[in-house]
Short mmCIF file of C-alpha atoms and ligand atoms in Angstrom, two decimals:
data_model
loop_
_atom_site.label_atom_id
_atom_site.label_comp_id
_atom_site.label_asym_id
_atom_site.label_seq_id
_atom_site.Cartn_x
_atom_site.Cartn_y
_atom_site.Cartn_z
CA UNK A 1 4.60 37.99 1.21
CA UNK A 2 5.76 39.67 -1.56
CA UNK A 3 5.66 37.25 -4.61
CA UNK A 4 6.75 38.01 -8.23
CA UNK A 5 4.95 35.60 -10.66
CA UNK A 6 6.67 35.83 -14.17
CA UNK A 7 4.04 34.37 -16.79
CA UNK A 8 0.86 35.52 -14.57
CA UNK A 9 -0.92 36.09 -17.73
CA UNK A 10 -1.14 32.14 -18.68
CA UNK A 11 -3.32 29.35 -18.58
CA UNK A 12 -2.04 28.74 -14.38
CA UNK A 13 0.00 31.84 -14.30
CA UNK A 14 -3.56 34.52 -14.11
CA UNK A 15 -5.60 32.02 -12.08
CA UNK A 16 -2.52 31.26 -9.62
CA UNK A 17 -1.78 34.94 -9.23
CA UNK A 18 -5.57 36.10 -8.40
CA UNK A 19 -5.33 33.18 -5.79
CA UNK A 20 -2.27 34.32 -4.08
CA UNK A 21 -3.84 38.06 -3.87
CA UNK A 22 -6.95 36.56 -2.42
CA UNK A 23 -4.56 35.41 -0.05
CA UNK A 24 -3.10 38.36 1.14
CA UNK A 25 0.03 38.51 -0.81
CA UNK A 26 1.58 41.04 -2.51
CA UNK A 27 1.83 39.84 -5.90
CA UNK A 28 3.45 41.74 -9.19
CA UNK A 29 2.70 39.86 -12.52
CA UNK A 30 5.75 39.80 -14.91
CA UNK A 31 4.63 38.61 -18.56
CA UNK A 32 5.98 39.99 -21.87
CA UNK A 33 2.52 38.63 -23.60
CA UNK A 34 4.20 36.16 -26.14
CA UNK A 35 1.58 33.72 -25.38
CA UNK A 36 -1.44 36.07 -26.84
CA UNK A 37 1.16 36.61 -29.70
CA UNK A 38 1.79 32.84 -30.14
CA UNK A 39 -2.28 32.40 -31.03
CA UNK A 40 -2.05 34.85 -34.10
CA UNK A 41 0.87 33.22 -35.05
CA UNK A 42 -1.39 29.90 -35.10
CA UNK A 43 -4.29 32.17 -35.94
CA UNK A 44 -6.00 30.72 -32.71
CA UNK A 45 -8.09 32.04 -29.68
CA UNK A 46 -8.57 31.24 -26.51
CA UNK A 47 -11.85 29.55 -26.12
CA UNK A 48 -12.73 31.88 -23.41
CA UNK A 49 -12.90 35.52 -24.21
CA UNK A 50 -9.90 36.63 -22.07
CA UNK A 51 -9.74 40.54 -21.65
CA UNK A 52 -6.02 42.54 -22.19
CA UNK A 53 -4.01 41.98 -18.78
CA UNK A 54 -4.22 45.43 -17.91
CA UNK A 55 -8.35 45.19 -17.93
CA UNK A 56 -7.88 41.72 -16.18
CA UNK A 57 -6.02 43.47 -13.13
CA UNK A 58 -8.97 46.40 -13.26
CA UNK A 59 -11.38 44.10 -12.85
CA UNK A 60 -9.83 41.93 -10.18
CA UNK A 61 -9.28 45.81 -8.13
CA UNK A 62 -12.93 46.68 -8.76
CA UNK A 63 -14.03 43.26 -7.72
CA UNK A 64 -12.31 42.74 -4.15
CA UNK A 65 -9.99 46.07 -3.44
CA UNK A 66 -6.93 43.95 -3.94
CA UNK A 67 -3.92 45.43 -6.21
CA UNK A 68 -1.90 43.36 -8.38
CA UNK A 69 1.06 45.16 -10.33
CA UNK A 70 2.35 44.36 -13.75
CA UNK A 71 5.20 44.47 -15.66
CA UNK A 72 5.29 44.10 -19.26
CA UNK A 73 9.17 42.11 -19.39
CA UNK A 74 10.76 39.00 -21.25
CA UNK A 75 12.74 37.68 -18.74
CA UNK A 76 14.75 35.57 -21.81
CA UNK A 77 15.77 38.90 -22.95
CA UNK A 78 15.77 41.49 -20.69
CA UNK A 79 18.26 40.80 -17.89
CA UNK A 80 19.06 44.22 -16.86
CA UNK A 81 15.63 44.98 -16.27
CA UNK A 82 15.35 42.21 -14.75
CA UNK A 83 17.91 42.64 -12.21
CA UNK A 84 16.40 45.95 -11.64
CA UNK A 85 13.00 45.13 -10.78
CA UNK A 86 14.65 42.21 -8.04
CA UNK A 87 16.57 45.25 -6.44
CA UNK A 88 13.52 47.52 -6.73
CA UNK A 89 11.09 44.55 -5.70
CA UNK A 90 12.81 42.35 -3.24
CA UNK A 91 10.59 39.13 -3.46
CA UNK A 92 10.36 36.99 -1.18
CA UNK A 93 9.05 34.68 -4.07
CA UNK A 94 9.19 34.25 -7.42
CA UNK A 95 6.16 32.01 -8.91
CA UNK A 96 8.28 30.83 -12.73
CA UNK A 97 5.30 29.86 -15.30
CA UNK A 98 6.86 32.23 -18.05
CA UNK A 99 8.41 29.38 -20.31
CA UNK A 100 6.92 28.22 -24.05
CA UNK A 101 4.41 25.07 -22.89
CA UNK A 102 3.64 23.34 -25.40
CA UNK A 103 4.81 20.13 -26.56
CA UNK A 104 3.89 19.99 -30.20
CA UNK A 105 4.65 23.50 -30.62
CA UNK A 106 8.11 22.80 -29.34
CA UNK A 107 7.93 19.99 -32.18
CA UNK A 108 6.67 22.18 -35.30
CA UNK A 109 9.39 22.69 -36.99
CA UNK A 110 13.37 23.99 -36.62
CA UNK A 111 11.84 27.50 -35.75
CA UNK A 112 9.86 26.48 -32.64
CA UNK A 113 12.77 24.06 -31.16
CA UNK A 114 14.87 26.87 -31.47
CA UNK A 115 12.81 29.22 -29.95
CA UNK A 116 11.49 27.13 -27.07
CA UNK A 117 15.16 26.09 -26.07
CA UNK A 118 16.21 30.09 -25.99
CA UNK A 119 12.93 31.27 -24.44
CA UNK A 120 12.72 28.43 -21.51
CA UNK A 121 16.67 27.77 -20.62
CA UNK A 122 17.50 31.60 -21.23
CA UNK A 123 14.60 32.76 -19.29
CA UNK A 124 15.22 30.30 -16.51
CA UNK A 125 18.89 30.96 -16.43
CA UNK A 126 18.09 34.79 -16.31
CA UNK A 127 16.43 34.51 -13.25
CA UNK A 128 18.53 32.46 -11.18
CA UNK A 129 21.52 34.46 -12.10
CA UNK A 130 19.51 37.58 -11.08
CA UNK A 131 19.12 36.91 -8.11
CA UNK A 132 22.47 36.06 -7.43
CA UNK A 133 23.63 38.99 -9.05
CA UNK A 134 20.73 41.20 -6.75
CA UNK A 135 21.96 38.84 -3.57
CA UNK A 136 17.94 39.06 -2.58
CA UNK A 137 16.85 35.83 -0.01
CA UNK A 138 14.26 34.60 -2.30
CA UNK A 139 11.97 31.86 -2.71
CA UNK A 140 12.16 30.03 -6.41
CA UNK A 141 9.24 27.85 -7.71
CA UNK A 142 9.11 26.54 -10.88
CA UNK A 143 6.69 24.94 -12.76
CA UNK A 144 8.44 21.15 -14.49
CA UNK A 145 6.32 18.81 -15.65
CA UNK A 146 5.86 14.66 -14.40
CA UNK A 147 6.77 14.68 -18.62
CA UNK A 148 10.52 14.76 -17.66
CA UNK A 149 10.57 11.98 -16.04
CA UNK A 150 9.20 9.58 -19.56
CA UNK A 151 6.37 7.19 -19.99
CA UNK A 152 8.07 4.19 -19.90
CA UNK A 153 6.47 1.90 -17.30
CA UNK A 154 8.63 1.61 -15.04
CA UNK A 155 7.66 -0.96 -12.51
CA UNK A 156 7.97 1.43 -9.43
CA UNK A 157 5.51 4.33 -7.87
CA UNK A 158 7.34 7.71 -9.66
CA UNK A 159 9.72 9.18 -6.63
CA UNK A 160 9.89 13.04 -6.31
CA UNK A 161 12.75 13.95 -8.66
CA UNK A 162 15.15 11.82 -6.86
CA UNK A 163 16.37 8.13 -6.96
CA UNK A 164 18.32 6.10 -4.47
CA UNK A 165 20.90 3.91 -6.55
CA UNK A 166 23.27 1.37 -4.98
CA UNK A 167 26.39 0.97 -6.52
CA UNK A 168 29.19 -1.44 -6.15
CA UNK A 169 33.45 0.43 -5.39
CA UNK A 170 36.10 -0.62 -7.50
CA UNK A 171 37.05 -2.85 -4.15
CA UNK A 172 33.24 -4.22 -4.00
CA UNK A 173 31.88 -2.37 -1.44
CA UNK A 174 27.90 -1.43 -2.01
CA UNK A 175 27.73 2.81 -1.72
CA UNK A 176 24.22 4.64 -2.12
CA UNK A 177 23.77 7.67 -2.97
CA UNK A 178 20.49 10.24 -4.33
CA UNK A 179 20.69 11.32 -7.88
CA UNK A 180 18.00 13.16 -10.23
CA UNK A 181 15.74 10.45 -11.29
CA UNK A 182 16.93 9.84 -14.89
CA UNK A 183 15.06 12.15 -17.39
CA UNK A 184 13.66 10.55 -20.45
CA UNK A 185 11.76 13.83 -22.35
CA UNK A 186 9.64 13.15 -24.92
CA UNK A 187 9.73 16.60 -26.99
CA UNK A 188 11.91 19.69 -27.08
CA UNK A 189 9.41 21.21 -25.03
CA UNK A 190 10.12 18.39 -22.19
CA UNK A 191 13.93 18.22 -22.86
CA UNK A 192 14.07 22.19 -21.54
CA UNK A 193 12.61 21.32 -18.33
CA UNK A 194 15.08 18.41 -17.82
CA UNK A 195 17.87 20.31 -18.36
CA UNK A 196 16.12 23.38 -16.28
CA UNK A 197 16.40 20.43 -13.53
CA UNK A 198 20.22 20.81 -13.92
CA UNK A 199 20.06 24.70 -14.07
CA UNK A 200 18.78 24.27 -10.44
CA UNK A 201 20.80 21.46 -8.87
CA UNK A 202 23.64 23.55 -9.65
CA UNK A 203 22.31 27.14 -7.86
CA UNK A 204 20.96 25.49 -4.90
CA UNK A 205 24.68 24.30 -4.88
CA UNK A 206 27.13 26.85 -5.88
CA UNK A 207 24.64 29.87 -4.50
CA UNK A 208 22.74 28.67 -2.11
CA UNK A 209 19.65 29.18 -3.39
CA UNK A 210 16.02 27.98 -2.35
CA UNK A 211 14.50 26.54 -4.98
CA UNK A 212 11.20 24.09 -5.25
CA UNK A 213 10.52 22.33 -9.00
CA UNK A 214 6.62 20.96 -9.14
CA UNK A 215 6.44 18.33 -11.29
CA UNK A 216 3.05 19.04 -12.70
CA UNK A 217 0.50 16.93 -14.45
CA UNK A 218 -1.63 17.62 -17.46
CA UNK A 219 -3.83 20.16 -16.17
CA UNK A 220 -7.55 20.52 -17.05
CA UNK A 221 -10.47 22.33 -15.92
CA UNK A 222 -10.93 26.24 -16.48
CA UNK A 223 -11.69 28.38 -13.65
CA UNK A 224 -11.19 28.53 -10.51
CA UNK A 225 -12.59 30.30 -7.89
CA UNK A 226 -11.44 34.06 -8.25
CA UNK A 227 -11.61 33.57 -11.93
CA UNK A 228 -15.44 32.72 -11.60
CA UNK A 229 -15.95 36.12 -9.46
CA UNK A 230 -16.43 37.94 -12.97
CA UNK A 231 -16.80 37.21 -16.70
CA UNK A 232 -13.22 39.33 -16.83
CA UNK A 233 -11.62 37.63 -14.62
CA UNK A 234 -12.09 34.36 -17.02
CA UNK A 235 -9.33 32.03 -17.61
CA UNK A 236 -8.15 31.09 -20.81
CA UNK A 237 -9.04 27.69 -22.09
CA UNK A 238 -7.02 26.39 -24.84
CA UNK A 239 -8.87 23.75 -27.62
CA UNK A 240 -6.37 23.88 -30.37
CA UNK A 241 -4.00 21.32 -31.56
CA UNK A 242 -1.39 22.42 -30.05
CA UNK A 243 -1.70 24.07 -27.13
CA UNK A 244 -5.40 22.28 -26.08
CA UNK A 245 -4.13 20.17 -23.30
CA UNK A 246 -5.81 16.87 -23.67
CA UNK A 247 -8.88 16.85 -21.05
CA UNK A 248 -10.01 20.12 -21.97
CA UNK A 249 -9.91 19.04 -25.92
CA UNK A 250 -12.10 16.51 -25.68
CA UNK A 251 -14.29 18.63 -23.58
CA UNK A 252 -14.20 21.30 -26.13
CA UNK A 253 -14.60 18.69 -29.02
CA UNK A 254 -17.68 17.29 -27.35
CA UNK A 255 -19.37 20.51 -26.76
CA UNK A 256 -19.87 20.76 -30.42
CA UNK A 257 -20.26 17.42 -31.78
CA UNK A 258 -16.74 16.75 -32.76
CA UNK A 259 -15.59 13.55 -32.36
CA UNK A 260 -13.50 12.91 -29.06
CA UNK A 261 -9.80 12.86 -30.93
CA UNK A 262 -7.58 10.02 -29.40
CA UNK A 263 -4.18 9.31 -30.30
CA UNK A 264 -2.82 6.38 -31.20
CA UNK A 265 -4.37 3.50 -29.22
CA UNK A 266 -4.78 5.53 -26.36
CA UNK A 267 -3.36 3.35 -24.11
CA UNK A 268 -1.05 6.41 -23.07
CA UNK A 269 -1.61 6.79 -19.20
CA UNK A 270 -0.73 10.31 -17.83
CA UNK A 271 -0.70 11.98 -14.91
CA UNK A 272 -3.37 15.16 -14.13
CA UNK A 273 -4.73 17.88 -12.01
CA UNK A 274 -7.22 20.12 -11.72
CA UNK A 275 -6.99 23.97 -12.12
CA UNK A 276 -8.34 24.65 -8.64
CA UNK A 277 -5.28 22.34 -7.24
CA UNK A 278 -2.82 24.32 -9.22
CA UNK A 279 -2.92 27.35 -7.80
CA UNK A 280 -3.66 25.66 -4.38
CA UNK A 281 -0.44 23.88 -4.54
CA UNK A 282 1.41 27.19 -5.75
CA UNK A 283 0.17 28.51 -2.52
CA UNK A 284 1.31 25.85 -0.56
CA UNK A 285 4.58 26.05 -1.93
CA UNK A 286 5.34 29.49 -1.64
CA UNK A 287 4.34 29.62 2.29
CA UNK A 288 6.20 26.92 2.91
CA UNK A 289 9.63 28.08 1.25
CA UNK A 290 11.13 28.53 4.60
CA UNK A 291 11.58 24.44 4.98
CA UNK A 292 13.90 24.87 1.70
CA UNK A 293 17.65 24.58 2.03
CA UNK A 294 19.99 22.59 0.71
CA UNK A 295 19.16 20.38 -2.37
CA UNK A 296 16.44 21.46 -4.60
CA UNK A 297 12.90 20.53 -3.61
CA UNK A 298 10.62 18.19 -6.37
CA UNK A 299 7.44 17.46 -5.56
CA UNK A 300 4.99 15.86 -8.02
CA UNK A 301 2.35 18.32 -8.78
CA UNK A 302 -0.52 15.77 -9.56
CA UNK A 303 -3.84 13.74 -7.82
CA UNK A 304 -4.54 11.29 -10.08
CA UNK A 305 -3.41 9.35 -13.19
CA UNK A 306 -5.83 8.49 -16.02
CA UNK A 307 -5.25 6.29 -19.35
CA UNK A 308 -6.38 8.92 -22.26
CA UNK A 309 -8.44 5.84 -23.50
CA UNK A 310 -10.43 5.89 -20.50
CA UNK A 311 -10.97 10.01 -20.37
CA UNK A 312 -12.22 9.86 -23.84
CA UNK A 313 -14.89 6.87 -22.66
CA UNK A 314 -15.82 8.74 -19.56
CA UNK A 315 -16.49 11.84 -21.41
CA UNK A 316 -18.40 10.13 -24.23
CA UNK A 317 -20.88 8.90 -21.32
CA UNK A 318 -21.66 12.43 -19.94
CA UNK A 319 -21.51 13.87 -23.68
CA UNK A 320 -22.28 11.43 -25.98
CA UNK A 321 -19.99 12.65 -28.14
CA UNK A 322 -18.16 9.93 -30.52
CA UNK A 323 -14.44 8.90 -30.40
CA UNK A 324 -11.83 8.77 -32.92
CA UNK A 325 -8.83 6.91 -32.76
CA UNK A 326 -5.95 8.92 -34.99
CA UNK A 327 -2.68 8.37 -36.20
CA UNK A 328 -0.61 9.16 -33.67
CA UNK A 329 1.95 12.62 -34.11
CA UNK A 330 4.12 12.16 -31.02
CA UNK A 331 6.53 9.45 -30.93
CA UNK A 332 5.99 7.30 -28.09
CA UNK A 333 4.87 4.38 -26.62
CA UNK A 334 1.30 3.21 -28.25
CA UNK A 335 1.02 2.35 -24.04
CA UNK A 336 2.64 2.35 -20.84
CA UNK A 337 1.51 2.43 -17.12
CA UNK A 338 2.44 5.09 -14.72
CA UNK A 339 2.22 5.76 -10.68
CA UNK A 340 3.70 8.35 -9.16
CA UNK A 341 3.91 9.58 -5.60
CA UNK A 342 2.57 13.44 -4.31
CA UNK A 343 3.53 12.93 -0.76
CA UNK A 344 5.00 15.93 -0.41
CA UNK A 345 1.61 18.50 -1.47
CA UNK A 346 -0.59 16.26 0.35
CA UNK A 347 1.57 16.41 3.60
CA UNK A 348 1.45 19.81 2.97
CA UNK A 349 -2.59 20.19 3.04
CA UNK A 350 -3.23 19.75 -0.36
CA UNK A 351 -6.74 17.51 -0.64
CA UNK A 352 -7.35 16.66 -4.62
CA UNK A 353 -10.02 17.34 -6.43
CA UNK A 354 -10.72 14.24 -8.40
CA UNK A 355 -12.02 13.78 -11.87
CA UNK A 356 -15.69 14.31 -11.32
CA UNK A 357 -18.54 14.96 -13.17
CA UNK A 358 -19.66 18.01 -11.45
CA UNK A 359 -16.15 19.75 -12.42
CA UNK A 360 -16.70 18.22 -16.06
CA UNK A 361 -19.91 19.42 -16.80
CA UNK A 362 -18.93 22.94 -15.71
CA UNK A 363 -16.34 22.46 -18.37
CA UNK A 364 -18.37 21.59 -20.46
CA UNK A 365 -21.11 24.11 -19.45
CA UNK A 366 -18.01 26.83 -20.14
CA UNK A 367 -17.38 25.16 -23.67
CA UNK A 368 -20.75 24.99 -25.06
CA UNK A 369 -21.32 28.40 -24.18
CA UNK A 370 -18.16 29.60 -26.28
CA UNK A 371 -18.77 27.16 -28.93
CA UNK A 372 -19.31 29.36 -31.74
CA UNK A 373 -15.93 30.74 -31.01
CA UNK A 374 -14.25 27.06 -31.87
CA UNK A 375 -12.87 27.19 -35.30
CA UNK A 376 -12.59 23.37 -36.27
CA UNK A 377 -9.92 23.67 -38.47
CA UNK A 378 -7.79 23.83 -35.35
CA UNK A 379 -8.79 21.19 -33.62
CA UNK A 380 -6.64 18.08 -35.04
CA UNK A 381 -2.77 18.11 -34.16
CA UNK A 382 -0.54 18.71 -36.89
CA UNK A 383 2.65 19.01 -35.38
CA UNK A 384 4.65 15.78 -35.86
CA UNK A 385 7.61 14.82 -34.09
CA UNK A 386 8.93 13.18 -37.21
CA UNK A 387 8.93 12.17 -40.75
CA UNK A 388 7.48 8.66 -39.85
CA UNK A 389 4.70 10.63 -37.75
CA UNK A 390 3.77 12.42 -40.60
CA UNK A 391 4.01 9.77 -43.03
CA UNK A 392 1.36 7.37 -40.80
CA UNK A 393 -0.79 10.46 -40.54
CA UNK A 394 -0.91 11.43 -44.43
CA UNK A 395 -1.75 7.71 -44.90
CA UNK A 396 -4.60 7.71 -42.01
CA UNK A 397 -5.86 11.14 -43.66
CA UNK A 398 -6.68 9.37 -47.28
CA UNK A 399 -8.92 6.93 -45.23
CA UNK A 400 -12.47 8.24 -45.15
CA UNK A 401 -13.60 9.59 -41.29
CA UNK A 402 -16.73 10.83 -39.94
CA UNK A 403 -17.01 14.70 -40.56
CA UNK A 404 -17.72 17.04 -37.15
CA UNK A 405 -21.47 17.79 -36.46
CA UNK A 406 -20.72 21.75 -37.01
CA UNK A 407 -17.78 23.14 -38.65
CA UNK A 408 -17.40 26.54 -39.38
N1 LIG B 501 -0.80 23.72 -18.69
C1 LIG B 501 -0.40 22.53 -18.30
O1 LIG B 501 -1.11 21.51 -18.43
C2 LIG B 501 0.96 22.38 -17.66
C3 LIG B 501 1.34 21.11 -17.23
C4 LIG B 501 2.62 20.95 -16.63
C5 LIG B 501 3.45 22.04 -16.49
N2 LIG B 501 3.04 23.27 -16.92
C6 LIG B 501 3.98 24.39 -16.77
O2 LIG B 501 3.36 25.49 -16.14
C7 LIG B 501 3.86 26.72 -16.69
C8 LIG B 501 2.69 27.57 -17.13
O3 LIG B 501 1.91 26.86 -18.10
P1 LIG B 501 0.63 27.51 -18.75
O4 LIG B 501 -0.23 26.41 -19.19
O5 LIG B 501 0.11 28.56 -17.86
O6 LIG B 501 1.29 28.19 -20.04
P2 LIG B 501 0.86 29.52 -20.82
O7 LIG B 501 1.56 29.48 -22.13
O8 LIG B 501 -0.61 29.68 -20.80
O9 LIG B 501 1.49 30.68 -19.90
C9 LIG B 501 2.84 31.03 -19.92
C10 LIG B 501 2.93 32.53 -19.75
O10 LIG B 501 4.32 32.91 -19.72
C11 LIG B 501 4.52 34.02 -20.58
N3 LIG B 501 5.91 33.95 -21.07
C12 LIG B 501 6.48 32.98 -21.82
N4 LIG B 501 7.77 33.27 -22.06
C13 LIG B 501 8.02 34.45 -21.43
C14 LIG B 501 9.17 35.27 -21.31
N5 LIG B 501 10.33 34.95 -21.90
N6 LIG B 501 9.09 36.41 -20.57
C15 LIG B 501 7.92 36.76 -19.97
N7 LIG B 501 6.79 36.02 -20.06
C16 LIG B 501 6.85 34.88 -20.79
C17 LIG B 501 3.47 33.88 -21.67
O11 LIG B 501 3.15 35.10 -22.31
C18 LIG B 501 2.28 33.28 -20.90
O12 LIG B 501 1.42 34.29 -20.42
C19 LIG B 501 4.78 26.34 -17.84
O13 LIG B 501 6.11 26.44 -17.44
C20 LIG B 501 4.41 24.91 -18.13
O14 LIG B 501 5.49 24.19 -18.64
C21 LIG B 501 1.81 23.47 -17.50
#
């Protein structure tokens, strides 16, 4: 197949599109490189060395005679060229990572709400009305996240994206009927890929087109295995504040003696997956795009759900590394419970890699050997989501903490 994959230079985007060329497919990354620009702006690096894109895709030819294009594009700005490339192109997919991912960035400040709100709904809306405009029968597949559905325990297993309600006529009479399942986002950064949600329901109506939205966990690990072929083909792994998703932060914390930071009580319980499953499941949803018509397809893009509480315990027994409990930043429940159901990937084929120690130690293998490229001033969160956040944390702050093994 012939697959476009817009944000192929990301965290899921590289790994996903080495996969699909492993594959078979003919696969053109389109990435305008804000994400490498994003870590001087928070004068951050990836812990993993990660080469330019253009020596990435050298590599990955000089490693297994597979081609992958590129094209240097921001599809939130550059429509016509966008239009152009569907008409040159003619996907029959289109793999959408390329949207700003982080939750407390989202949350910084005006700036960065701003900014993630034009770059994600712009960028999504570009695309969809491309390839309306181009009249090309393509395959959509967008990355959501289980985030826009909320944390509230609710007292059922999560559905995929849709909810049966009953409702009572104005004569009485019971009707039922599926709607979105009501979106409760918890940051700027989640609120874009509710209303994305709406962005689709609406094309899949009024155009016709096939579109599937994963609901996707936290995702943790680091390679994968095309990345592991060769030291340039190495993912990125994010430690930072911001962008560090949880798993991999305390993994990164631990590798050099940092204490394991948990928010709030850390009674939080989330939903996760590993890297090796992400790009799996981007497989398996591309090749099976031709069972999408009609409504939009959601499937949860997750194996297993953890409380953060008990990640930071089970990582503390492999590592030894100490936990901290700090205030909070995000505002949100101190805990909730959550289920959700992934029928829909594991009828597919999709068989989850769980949370094991094997895949955490190579984490951690991956982390200790970059560790002198961790700068620990980077490590704590210091986006809040509001003035109360920030007043709980300045107060926390003034109490005394243990200090990090190394700092540099
Ligand atoms: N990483 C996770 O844990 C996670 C969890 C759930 C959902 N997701 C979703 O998966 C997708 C990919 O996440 P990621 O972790 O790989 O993020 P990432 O920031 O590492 O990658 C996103 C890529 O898109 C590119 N990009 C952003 N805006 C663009 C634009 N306007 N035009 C062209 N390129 C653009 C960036 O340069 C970057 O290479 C995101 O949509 C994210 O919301 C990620």
């Amino acid at each position: 197949m012939r697959i476009l994959v817009l944000g192929g230079d990301g965290f899921c985007g590289w790994p996903s599109a080495l996969h699909l060329s492993a594959c078979g497919h003919h696969v053109t990354i389109v990435d305008n490189g804000v994400r490498r620009r994003i870590d001087e702006e928070l004068g951050v690096r990836s812990l993993t060395p990660i080469r330019s894109l253009s020596e990435r895709i050298e590599a990955w030819a000089e490693v297994t005679g597979r081609r992958i294009a590129m094209i240097d594009l921001d599809v939130a700005r550059n429509y016509d060229e966008l239009v152009e490339l569907l008409a040159a192109e003619r996907p029959d997919a289109i793999v959408h990572f390329a949207e700003q991912r982080a939750a407390p960035y989202s949350m910084k400040s005006p700036q960065h709400k701003r900014y993630t709100i034009d770059n994600n709904l712009t960028g999504t809306h570009n695309v969809l009305a491309a390839v309306v405009q181009v009249g090309v029968d393509t395959h959509l597949v967008h990355l959501g996240t289980m985030g826009v559905y909320g944390y509230e325990s609710a007292p059922v297993d999560l559905p995929e994206g849709y909810l049966t309600v009953t409702y009572p006529d104005r004569d009485g009479n019971s009707h039922s009927r599926e709607i979105l399942y009501p979106t409760q986002p918890g940051s700027v950064y989640h609120l874009t890929k509710s209303l994305d949600q709406l962005l689709f329901q609406f094309y899949a109506r009024n155009d016709g087109l096939r579109i599937t939205d994963l609901h996707q966990g936290i995702v943790w690990g680091t390679q994968t295995e095309e990345t592991a072929l060769d030291v340039r083909l190495i993912n990125r792994f994010d430690y930072d504040g911001d962008y560090g998703t949880v798993l991999n932060r305390f993994l990164a914390q631990s590798a050099i003696g940092y204490p394991l930071t948990v928010h709030g009580t850390g009674g939080q319980t989330r939903a996760f997956i590993n890297i090796r499953d992400t790009v799996r499941c981007i497989r398996l949803a591309i090749e099976s795009g031709s069972r999408v018509s009609g409504r939009v397809r959601v499937m949860n893009q997750i194996t297993e759900t953890h409380r953060i509480s008990d990640l930071a315990d089970l990582v503390s027994s492999i590592t030894g590394a100490s936990i901290e409990r700090v205030a909070n930043p995000r505002a949100e429940a101190d805990k909730n419970l959550l289920s959700a159901r992934n029928d829909h990937l594991l009828g597919l084929g999709l068989n989850p890699t769980r949370l094991e120690t094997g895949l955490l130690e190579e984490s951690v293998d991956i982390a200790q050997k970059y560790a002198d490229r961790i700068d620990t001033g980077r490590v704590p969160c210091t986006s809040y989501w509001n003035e109360t956040r920030r007043a709980a944390a300045t107060r926390r702050e003034e109490e005394p903490r243990p200090s990090p093994r190394s700092t540099k």
